[in-house]
GROMACS .gro file of C-alpha atoms in nm:
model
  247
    1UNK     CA    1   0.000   0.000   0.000
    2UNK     CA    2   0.139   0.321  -0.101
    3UNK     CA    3   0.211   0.618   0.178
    4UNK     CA    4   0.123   0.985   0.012
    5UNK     CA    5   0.239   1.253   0.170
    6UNK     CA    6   0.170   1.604   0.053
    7UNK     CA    7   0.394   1.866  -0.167
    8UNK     CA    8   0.411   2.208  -0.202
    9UNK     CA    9   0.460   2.367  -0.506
   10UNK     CA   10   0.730   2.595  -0.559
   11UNK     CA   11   0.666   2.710  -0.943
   12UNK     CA   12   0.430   2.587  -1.216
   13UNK     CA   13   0.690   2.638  -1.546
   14UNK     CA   14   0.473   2.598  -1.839
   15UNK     CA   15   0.666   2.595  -2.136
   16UNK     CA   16   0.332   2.575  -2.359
   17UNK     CA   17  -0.041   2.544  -2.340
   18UNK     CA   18   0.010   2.184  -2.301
   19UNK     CA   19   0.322   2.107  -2.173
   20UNK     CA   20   0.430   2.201  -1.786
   21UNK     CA   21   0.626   2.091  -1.544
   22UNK     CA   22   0.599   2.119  -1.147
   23UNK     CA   23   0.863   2.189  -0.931
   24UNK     CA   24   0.771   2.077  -0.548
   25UNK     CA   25   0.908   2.027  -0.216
   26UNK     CA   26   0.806   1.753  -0.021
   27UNK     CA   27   0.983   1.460   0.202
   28UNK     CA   28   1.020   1.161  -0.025
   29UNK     CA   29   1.221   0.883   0.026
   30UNK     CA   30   1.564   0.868  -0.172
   31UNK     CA   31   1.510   0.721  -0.536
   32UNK     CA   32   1.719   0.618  -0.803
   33UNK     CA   33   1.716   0.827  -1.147
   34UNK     CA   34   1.502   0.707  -1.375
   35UNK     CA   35   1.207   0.597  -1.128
   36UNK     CA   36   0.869   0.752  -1.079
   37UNK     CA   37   0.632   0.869  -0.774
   38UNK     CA   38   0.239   0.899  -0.823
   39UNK     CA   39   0.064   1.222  -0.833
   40UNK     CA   40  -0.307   1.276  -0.681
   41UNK     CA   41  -0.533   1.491  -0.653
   42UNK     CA   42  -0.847   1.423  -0.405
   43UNK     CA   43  -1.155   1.506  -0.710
   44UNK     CA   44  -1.537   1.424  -0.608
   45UNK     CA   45  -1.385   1.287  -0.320
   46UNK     CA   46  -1.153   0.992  -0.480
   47UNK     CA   47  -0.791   1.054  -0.543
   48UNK     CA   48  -0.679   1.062  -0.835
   49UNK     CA   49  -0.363   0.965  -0.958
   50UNK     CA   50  -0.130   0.928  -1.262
   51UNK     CA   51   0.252   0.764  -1.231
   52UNK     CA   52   0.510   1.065  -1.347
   53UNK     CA   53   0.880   1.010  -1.389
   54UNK     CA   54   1.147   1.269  -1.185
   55UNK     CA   55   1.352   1.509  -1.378
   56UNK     CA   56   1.550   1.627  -1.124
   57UNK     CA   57   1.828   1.401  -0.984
   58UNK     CA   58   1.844   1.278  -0.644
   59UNK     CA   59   2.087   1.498  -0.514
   60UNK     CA   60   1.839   1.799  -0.595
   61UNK     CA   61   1.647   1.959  -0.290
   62UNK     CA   62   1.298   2.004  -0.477
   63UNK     CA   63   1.128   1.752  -0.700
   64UNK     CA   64   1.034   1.795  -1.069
   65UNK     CA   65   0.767   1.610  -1.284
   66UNK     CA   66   0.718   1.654  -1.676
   67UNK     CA   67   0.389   1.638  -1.797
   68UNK     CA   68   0.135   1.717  -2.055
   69UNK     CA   69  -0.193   1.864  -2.012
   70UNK     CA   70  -0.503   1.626  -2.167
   71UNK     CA   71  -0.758   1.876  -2.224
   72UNK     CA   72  -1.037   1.552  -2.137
   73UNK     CA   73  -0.833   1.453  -1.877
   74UNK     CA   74  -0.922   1.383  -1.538
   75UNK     CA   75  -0.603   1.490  -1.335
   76UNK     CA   76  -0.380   1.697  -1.598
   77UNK     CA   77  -0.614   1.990  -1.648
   78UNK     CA   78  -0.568   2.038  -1.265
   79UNK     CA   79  -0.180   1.962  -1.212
   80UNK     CA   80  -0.195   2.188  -1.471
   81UNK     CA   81  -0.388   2.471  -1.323
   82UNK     CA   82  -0.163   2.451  -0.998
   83UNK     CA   83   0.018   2.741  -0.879
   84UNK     CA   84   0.308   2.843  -0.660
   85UNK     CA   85   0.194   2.783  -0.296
   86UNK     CA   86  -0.097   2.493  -0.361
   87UNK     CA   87  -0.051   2.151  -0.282
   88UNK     CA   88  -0.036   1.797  -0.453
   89UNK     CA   89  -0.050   1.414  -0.274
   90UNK     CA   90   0.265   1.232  -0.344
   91UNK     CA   91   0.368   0.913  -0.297
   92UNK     CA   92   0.654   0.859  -0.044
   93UNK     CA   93   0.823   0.604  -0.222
   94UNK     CA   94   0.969   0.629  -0.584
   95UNK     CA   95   0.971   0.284  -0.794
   96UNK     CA   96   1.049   0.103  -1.146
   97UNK     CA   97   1.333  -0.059  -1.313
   98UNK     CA   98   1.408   0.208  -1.573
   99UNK     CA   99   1.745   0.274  -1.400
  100UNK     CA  100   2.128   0.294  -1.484
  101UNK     CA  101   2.192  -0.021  -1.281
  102UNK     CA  102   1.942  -0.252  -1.486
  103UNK     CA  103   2.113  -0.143  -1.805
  104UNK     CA  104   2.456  -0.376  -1.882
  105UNK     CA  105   2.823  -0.210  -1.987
  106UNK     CA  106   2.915  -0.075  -2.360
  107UNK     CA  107   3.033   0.159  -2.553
  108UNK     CA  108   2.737   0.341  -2.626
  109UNK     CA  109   2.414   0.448  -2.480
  110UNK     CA  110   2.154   0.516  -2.676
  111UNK     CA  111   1.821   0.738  -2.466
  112UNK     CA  112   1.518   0.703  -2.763
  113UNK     CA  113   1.218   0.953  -2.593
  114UNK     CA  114   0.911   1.086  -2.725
  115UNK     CA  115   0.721   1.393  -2.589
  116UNK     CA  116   0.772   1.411  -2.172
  117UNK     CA  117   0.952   1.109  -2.185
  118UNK     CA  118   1.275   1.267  -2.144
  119UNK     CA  119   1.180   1.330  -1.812
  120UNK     CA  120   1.351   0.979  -1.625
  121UNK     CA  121   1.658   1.048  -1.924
  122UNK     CA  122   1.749   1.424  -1.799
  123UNK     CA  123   1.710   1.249  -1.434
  124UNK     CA  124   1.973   1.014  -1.514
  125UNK     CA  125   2.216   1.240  -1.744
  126UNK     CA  126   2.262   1.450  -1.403
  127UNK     CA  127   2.393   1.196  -1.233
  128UNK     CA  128   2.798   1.134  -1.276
  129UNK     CA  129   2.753   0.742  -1.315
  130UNK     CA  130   2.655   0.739  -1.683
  131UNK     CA  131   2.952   0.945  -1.803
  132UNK     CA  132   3.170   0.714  -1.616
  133UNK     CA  133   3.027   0.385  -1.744
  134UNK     CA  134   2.980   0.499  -2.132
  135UNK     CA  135   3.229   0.655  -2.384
  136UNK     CA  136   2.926   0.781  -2.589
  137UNK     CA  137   2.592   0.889  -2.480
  138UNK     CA  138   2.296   0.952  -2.714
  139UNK     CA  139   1.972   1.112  -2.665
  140UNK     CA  140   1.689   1.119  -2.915
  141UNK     CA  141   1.384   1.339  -2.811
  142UNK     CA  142   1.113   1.315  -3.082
  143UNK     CA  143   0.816   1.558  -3.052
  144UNK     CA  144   0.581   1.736  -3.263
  145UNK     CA  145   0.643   2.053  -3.339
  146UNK     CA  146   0.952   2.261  -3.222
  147UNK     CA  147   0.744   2.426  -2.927
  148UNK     CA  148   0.748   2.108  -2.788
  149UNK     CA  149   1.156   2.072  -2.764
  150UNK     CA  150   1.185   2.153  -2.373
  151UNK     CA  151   1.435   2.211  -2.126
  152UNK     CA  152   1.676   2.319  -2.449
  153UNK     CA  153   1.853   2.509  -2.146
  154UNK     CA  154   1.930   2.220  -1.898
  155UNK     CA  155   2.057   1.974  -2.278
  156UNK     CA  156   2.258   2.263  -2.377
  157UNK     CA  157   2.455   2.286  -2.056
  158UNK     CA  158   2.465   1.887  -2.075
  159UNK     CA  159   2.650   1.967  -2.395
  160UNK     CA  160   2.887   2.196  -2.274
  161UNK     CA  161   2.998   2.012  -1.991
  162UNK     CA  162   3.014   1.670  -2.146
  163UNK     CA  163   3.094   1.804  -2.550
  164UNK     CA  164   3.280   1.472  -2.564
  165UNK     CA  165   3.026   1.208  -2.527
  166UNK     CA  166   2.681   1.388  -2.528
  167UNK     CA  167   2.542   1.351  -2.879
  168UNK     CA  168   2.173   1.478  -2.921
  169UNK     CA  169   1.960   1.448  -3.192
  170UNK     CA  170   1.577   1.577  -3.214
  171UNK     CA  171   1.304   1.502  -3.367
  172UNK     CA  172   1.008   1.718  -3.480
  173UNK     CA  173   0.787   1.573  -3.706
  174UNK     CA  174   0.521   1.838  -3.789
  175UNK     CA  175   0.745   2.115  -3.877
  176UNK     CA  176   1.089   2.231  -4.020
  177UNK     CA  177   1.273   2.263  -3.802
  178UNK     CA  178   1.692   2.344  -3.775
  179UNK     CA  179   1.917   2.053  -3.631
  180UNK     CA  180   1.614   1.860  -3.632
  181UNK     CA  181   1.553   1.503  -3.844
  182UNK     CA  182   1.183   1.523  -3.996
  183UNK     CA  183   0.919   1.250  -3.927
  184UNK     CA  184   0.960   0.937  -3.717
  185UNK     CA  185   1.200   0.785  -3.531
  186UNK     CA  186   1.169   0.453  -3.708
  187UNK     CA  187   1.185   0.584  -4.080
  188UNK     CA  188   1.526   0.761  -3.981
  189UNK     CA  189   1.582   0.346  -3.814
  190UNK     CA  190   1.499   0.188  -4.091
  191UNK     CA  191   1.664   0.387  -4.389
  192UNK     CA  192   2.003   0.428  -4.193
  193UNK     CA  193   1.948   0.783  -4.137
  194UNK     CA  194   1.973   0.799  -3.778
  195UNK     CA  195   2.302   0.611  -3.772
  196UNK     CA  196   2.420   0.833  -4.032
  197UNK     CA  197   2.371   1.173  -3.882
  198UNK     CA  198   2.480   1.085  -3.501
  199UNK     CA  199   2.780   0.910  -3.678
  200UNK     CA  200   2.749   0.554  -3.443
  201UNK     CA  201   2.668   0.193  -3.530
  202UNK     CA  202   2.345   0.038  -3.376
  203UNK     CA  203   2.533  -0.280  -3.268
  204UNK     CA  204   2.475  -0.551  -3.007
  205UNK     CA  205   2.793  -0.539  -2.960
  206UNK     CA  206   2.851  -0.147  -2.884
  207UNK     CA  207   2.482  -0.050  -2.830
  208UNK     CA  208   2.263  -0.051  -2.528
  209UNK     CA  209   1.961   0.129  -2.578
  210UNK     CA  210   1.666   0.278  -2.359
  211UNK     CA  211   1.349   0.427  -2.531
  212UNK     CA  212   1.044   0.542  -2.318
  213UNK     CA  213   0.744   0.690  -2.406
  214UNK     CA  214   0.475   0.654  -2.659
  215UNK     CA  215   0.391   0.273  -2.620
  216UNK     CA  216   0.346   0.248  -3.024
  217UNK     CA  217   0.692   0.378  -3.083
  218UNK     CA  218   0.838   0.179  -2.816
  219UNK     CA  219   0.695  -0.135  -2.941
  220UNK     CA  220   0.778  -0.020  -3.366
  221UNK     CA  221   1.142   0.099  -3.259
  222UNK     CA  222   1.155  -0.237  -3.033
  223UNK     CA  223   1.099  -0.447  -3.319
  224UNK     CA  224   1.353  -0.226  -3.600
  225UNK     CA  225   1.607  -0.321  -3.290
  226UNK     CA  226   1.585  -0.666  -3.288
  227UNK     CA  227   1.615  -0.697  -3.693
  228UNK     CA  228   1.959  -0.539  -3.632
  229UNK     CA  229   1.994  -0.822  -3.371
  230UNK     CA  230   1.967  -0.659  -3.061
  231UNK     CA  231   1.779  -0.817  -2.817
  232UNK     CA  232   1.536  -0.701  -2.469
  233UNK     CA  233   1.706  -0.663  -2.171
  234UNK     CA  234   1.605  -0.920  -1.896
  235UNK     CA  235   1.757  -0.946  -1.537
  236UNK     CA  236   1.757  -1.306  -1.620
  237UNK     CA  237   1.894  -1.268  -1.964
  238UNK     CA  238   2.094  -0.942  -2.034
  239UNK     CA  239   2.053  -0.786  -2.380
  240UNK     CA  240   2.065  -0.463  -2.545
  241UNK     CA  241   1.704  -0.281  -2.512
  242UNK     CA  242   1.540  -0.139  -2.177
  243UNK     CA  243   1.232   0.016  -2.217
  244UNK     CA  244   0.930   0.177  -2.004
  245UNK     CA  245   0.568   0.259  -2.159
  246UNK     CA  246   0.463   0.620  -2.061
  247UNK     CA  247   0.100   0.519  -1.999
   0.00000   0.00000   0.00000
């Protein structure tokens, strides 16, 4: 049974009419980056929740969740509507396997994301473990239009301070958009392209790869993967692809 405690919120950043994320203060137990906490709010009189990944890294003294706004949803609209000051139920304890230690050593890392999905990925790239444990790291953030390309701040300073292994590569499929491939993750998978332009071989035996978020890319990207011969990761069978479904 899961403990909820409540959170203050410290600032509301909303980077678009959809997309926002919440920065709050409350006294969770230590997690691991890459693991998520539930969200409620009490509506009608039933709480309502929704699982959301941490940005922030554990280190950090306030929380952050990613998190898009459904305009039929049930709990978004009102996360959404929240404002420095008001208050959210949390759950005490973080959870899920999407973590650094799950993943086995290689060269390269490869961190596949649509939309808020590079929430658990910005978690991890803050920590100093995955510079230590890979010579390369990748991350792919695929979104819709170029509104949608977040925390551009927090990647760029990633970029400065790790210009040696970082290599990140949007997406933005509605739009032109600079520095950014066109379409879908898995056309740019299945022509070459993606390999091309980042400049590294998808290879079981330099890859690992993570990809979180839409379940339908997950599962398409999943599948290009294992043509190339990379296989799931499994505690009980280590391969080359980790992934978590964002809902």
């Amino acid at each position: 049974m899961a403990t909820w405690i409540k959170a203050e919120v410290i600032e509301n950043r909303r980077w678009n009419k959809d997309l926002f994320s919440l920065t709050l203060d409350a006294d969770v137990a230590p997690f691991v980056a890459g693991q998520f906490a539930k969200l409620g709010l009490e509506i009608d009189g039933k709480l309502i929740q929704r699982a959301y990944s941490y940005v922030n890294p554990p280190s950090s003294k306030y929380l952050e969740v990613y998190a898009t706004r459904v305009a039929d949803g049930l709990l978004s609209p009102r996360l959404h509507a929240l404002e420095a000051g008001d208050t959210v139920m949390i759950t005490k304890d973080a959870t899920g396997f999407f973590t650094l230690e799950e993943i086995p050593q290689s060269e390269h890392l490869w961190m596949i994301s649509t939309g808020t999905a590079l929430g658990p990925f910005l978690s991890i790239l803050q920590e100093e473990d995955v510079w230590q444990r890979f010579r390369k790291v990748v991350l792919i953030h695929a979104v819709r239009f170029s509104a949608d390309l977040s925390y551009q701040a927090e990647i760029n300073e990633l970029k400065k301070k790790h210009s040696d292994q970082i290599l990140v590569q949007p997406f933005v499929s509605r739009e032109p958009k600079a520095g950014a491939l066109s379409g879908r993750i898995t056309h740019a998978l299945e022509d070459g392209m993606l390999e091309r332009v980042v400049g590294l071989p998808l290879t079981p035996e330099k890859s690992q790869i993570m990809l979180c978020g839409n379940p339908q890319m997950v599962k398409d990207v999943r599948a290009l993967l294992e043509l190339k011969g990379l296989e799931k990761n499994l505690r009980r069978k280590p391969g080359h692809i980790t992934t978590e479904q964002y809902w």
